[in-house]
CSV table of C-alpha atoms in Angstrom, one decimal:
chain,number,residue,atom,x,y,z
A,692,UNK,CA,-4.8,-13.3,-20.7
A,693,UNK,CA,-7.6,-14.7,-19.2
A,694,UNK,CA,-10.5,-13.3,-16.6
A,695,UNK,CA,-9.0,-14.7,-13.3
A,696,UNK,CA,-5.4,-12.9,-14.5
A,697,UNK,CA,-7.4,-9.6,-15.6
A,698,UNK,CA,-9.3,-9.2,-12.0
A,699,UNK,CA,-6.0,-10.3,-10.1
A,700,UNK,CA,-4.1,-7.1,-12.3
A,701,UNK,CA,-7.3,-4.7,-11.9
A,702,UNK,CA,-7.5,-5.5,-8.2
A,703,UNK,CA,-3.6,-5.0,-7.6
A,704,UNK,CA,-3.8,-1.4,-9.6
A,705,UNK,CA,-7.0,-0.4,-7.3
A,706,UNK,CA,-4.6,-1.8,-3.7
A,707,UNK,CA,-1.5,-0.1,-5.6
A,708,UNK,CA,-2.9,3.3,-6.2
A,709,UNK,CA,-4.1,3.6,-2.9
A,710,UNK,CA,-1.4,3.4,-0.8
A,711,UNK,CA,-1.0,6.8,-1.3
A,712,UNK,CA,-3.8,8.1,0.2
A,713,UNK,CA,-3.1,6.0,2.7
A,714,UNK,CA,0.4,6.8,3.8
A,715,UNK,CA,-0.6,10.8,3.2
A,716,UNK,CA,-2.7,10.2,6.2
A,717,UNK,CA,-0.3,8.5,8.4
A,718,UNK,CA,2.8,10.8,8.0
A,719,UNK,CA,0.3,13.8,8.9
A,720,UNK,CA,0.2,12.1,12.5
A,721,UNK,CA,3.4,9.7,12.9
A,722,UNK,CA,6.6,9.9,11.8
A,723,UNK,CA,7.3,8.2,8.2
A,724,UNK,CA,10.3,6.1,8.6
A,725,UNK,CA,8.6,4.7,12.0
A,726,UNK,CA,5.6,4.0,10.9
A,727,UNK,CA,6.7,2.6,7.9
A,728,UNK,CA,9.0,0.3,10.1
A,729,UNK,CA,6.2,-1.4,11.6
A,730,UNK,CA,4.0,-1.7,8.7
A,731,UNK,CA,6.8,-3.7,7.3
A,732,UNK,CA,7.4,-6.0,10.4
A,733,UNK,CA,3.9,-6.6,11.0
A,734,UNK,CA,3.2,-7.6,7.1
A,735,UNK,CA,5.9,-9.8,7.8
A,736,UNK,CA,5.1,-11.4,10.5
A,737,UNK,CA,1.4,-12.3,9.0
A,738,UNK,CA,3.3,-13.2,5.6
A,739,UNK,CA,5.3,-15.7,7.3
A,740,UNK,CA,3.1,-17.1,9.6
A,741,UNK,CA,0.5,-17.9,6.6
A,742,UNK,CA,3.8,-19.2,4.5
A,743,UNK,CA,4.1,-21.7,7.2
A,744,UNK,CA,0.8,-22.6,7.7
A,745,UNK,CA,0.4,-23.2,3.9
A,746,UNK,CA,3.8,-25.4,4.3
A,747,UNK,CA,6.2,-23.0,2.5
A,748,UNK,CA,9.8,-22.3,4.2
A,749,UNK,CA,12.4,-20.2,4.3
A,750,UNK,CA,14.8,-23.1,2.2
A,751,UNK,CA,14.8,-20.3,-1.0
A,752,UNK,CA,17.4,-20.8,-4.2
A,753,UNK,CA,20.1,-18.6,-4.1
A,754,UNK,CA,17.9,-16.3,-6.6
A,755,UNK,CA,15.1,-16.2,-4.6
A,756,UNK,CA,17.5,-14.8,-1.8
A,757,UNK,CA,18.9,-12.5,-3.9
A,758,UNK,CA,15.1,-11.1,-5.0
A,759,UNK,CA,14.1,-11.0,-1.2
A,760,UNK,CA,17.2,-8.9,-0.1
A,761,UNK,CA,17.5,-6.2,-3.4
A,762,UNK,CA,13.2,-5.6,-3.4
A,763,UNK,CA,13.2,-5.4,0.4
A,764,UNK,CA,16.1,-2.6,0.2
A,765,UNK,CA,14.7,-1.3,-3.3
A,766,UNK,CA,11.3,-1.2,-2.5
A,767,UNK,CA,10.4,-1.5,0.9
A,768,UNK,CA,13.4,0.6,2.2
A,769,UNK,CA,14.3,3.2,-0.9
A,770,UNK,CA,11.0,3.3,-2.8
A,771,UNK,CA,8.4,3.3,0.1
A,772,UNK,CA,10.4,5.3,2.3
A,773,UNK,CA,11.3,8.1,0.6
A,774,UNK,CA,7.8,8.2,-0.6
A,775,UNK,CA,6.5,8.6,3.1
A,776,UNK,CA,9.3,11.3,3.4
A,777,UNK,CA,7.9,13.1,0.4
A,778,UNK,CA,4.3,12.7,1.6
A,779,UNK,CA,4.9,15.2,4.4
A,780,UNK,CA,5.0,17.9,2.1
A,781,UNK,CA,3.9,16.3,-0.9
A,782,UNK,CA,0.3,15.6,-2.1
A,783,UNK,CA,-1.0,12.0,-3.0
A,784,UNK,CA,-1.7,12.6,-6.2
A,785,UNK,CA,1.6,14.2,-7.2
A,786,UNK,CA,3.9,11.2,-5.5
A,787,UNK,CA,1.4,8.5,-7.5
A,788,UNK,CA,1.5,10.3,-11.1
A,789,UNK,CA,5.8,10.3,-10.6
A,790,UNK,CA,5.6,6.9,-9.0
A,791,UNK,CA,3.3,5.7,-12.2
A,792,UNK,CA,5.9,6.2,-14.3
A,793,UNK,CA,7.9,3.2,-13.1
A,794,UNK,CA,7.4,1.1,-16.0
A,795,UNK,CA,8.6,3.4,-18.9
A,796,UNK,CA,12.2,4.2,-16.2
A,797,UNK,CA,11.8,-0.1,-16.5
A,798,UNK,CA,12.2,-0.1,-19.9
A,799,UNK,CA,14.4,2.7,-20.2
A,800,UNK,CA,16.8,1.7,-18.2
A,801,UNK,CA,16.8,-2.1,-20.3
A,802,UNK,CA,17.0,-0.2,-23.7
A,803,UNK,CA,20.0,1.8,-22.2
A,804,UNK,CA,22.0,-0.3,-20.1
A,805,UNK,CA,21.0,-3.9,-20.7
A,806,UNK,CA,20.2,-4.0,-24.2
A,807,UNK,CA,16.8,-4.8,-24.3
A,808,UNK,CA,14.7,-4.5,-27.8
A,809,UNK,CA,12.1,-1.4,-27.5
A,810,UNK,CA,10.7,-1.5,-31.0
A,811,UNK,CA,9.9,2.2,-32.2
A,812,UNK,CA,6.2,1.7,-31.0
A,813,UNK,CA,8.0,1.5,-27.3
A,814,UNK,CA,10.1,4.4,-27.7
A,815,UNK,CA,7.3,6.5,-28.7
A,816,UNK,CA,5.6,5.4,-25.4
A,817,UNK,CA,8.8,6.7,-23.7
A,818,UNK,CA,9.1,9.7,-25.2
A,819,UNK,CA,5.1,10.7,-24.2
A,820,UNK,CA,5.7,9.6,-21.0
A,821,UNK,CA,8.8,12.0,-20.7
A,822,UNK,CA,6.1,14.4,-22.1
A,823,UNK,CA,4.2,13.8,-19.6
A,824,UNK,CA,6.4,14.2,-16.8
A,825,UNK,CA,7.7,17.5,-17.9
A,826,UNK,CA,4.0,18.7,-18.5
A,827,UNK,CA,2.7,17.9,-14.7
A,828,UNK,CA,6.5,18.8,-13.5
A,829,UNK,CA,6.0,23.0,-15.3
A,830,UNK,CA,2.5,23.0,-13.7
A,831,UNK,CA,3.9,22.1,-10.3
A,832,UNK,CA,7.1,24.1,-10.8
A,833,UNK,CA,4.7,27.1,-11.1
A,834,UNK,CA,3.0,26.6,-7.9
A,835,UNK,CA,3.3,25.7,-4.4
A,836,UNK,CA,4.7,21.9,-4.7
A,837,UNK,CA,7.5,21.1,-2.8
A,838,UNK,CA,10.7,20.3,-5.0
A,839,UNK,CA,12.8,18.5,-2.3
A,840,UNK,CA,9.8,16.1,-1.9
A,841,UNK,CA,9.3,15.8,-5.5
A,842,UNK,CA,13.3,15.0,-6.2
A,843,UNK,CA,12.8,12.0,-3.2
A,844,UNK,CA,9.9,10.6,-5.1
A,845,UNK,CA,12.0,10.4,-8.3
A,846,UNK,CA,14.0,8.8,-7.0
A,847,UNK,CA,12.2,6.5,-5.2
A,848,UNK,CA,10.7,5.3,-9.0
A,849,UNK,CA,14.2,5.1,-9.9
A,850,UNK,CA,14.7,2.7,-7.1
A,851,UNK,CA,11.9,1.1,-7.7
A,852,UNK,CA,13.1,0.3,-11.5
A,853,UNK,CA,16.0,-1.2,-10.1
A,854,UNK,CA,13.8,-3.6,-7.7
A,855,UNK,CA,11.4,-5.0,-10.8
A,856,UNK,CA,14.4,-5.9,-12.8
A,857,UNK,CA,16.1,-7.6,-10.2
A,858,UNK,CA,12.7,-9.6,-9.2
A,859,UNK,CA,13.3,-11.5,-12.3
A,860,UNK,CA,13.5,-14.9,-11.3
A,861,UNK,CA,11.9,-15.0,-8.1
A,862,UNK,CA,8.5,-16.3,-8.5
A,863,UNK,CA,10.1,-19.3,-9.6
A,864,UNK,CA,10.6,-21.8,-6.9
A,865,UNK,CA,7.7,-21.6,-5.0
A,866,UNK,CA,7.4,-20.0,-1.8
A,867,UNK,CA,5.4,-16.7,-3.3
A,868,UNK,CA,4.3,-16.0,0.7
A,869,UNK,CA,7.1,-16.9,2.2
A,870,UNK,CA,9.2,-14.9,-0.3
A,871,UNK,CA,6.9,-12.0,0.3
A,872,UNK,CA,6.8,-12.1,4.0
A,873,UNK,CA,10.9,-12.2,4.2
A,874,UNK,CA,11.3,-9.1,1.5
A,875,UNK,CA,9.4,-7.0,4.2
A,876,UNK,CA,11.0,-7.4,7.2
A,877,UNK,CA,14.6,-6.8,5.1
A,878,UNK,CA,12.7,-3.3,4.7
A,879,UNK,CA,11.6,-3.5,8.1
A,880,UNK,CA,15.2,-3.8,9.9
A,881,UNK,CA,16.7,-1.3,7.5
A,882,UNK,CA,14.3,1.5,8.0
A,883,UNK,CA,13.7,0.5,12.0
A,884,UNK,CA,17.8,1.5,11.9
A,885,UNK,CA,17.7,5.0,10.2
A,886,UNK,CA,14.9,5.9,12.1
A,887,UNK,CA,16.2,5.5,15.4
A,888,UNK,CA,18.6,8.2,14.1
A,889,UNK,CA,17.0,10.3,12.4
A,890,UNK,CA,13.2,10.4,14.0
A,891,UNK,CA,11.2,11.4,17.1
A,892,UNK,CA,8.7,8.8,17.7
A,893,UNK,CA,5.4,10.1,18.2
A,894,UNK,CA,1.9,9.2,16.9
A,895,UNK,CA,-1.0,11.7,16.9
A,896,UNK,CA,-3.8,8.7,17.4
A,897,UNK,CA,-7.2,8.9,15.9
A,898,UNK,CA,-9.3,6.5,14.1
A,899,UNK,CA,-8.7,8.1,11.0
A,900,UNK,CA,-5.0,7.4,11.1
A,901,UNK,CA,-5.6,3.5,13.0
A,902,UNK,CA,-7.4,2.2,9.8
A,903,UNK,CA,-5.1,4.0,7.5
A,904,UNK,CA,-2.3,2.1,9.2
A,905,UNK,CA,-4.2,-0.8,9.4
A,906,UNK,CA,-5.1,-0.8,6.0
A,907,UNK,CA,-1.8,0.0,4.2
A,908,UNK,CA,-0.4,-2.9,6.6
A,909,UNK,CA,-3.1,-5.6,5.3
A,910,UNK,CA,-4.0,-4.2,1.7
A,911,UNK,CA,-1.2,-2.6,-0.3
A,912,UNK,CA,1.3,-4.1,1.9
A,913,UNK,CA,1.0,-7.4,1.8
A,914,UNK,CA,-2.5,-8.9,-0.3
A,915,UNK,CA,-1.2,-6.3,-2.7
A,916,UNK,CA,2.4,-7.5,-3.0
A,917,UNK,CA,1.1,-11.3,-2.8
A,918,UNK,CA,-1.0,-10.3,-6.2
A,919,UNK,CA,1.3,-8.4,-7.9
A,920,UNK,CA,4.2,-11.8,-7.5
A,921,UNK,CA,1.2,-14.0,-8.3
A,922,UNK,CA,0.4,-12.2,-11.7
A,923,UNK,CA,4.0,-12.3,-12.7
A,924,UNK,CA,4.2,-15.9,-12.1
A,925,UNK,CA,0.8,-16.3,-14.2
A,926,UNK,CA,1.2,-14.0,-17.2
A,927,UNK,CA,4.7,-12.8,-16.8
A,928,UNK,CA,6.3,-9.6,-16.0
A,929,UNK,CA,5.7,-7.8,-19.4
A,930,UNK,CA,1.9,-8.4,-18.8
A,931,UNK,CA,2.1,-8.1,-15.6
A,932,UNK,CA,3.3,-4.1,-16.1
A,933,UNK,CA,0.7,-3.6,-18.4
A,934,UNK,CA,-1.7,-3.0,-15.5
A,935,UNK,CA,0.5,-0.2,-14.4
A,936,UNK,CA,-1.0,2.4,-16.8
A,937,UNK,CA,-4.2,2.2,-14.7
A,938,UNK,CA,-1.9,3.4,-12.1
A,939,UNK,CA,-2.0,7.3,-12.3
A,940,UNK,CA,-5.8,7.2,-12.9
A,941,UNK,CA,-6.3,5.5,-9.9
A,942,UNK,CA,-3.9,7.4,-8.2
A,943,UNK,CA,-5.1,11.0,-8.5
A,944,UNK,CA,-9.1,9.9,-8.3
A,945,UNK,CA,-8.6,7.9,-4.9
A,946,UNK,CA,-6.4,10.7,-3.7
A,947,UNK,CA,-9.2,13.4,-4.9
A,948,UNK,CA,-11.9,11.4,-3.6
A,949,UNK,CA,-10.2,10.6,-0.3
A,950,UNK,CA,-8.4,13.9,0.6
A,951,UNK,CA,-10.2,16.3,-1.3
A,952,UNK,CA,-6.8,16.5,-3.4
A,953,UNK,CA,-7.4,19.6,-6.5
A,954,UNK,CA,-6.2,18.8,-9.7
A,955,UNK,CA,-5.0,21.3,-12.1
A,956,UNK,CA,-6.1,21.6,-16.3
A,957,UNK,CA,-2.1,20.4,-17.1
A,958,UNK,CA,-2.0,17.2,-14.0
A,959,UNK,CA,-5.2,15.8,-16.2
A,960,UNK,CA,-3.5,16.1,-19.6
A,961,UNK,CA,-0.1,14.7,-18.1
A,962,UNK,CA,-1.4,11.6,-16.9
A,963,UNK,CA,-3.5,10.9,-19.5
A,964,UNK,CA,0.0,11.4,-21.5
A,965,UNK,CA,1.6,9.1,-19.3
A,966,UNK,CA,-0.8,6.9,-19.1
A,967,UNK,CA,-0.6,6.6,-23.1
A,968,UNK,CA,2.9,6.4,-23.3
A,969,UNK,CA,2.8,3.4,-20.8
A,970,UNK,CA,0.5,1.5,-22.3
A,971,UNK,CA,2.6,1.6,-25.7
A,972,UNK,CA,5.8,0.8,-24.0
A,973,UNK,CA,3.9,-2.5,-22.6
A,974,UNK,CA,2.1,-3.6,-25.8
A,975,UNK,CA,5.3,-3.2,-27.7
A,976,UNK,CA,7.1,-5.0,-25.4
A,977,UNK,CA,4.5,-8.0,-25.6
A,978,UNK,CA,4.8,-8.3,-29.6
A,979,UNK,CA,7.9,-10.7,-29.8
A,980,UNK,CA,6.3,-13.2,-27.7
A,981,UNK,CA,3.7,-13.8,-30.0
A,982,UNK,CA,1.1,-15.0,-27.8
């Protein structure tokens, strides 16, 4: 891995992690689905319109289509929005640590269902992380957490499982930008629909909120995204998710920074046992490709 691929997966863990913070600020003022709606159209727009500038187009292979429409639903529209649902009564730092756990429910869910090798190093990575989980989950249980927010961030990693193994395949092509722009307006349209339905629009403006929405827009939502499809198509996607056990450190120090968010004796020791177990689950999945 060289130094250009290590600050790319560094700066995509830092942009990552925050969006937390981030959209706790927004759903405190707007509502989430809305909000999230726009952040998606307007990444989209800018995605596009840079695409074309840098002479990409919209002429994707059939796998690239197939990426675009499954992450935008996955991610964008499952993922992201039940995250800003849980967010309303959910703190930052909670929805990042369950949200860090993404790439040992990615490797899970190959070992179970599509075969995958997980040599024993991986499974003990699983098995910590599972640890891990269950640790933050008692301490939370025991206090004032919301569990209806908690269940929609679980499965919001869940969907987000499902969207990294489908992405397989779709940095290749070319088109990164263009490919990135497209995925969020498929998030974009969906969510725009069930919040019409299901939401009162109104937004509480401030300038707190403005560069919090301005930010996610710009930063996690589409430089981040753009990094995170460039590392893949540098390194790979196994490398690639190695970054991801920076995830829940990053996660509960921006939030605590940020927001001022407390963090109990058993949150530390759980993410520093997830954090473990995620990092063995990636190094053992990098062994058989012996470089």
């Amino acid at each position: 891995m060289d130094i250009r691929a290590l600050l790319m997966g560094l700066a995509f863990a830092i942009m990552w992690s925050s969006a937390f913070t981030s959209a706790r600020i927004i759903v405190q003022d707007a509502p989430p689905l809305a909000s999230l709606s726009l952040r998606f159209f307007l990444s989209g727009l800018i995605g596009v319109a840079i695409a074309k500038a840098l002479g990409q187009h919209w002429n994707l292979t059939p796998s690239q289509w197939r990426s675009v429409f499954v992450f935008g639903l996955c991610q964008n529209a499952l993922y992201l929005g039940l995250n800003f649902v849980a967010m309303q009564t959910v703190e930052a730092s909670l929805a990042s640590i369950i949200a860090s756990t993404m790439p040992l429910l990615v490797a899970g869910i190959g070992w179970v269902f599509l075969k995958d090798r997980l040599p024993v190093q991986g499974v003990i990575g699983l098995l910590l992380g599972i640890v891990g989980v269950v640790i933050i989950m008692g301490a939370r249980f025991g206090g004032n957490a919301d569990l209806v927010g908690m269940a929609l961030c679980v499965v919001g990693a869940l969907a987000l499982s499902i969207a990294t193994l489908a992405m397989r395949g779709a940095s290749s092509g070319g088109n990164l930008l263009m490919i990135v722009g497209l995925q969020m307006f498929v998030g974009a349209i969906i969510l725009g629909v069930v919040s019409a339905f299901t939401e009162t629009l109104y937004v509480n403006l401030s300038l707190r909120w403005t560069f919090a929405f301005a930010y996610t827009t710009l930063v996690p939502g589409l430089v981040a995204t753009f990094i995170w499809f460039s590392l893949v198509e540098r390194i790979g996607a196994v490398r690639a998710s190695t970054f991801h056990f920076l995830n829940p450190f990053f996660g509960v120090a921006i939030a605590a920074l940020l927001l001022g968010e407390a963090l109990g004796k058993m949150d530390i020791v759980g993410v520093i046992v997830i954090t473990i177990g995620i990092l063995l689950v990636q190094l053992s999945k990098q062994k058989p490709t012996g470089s």
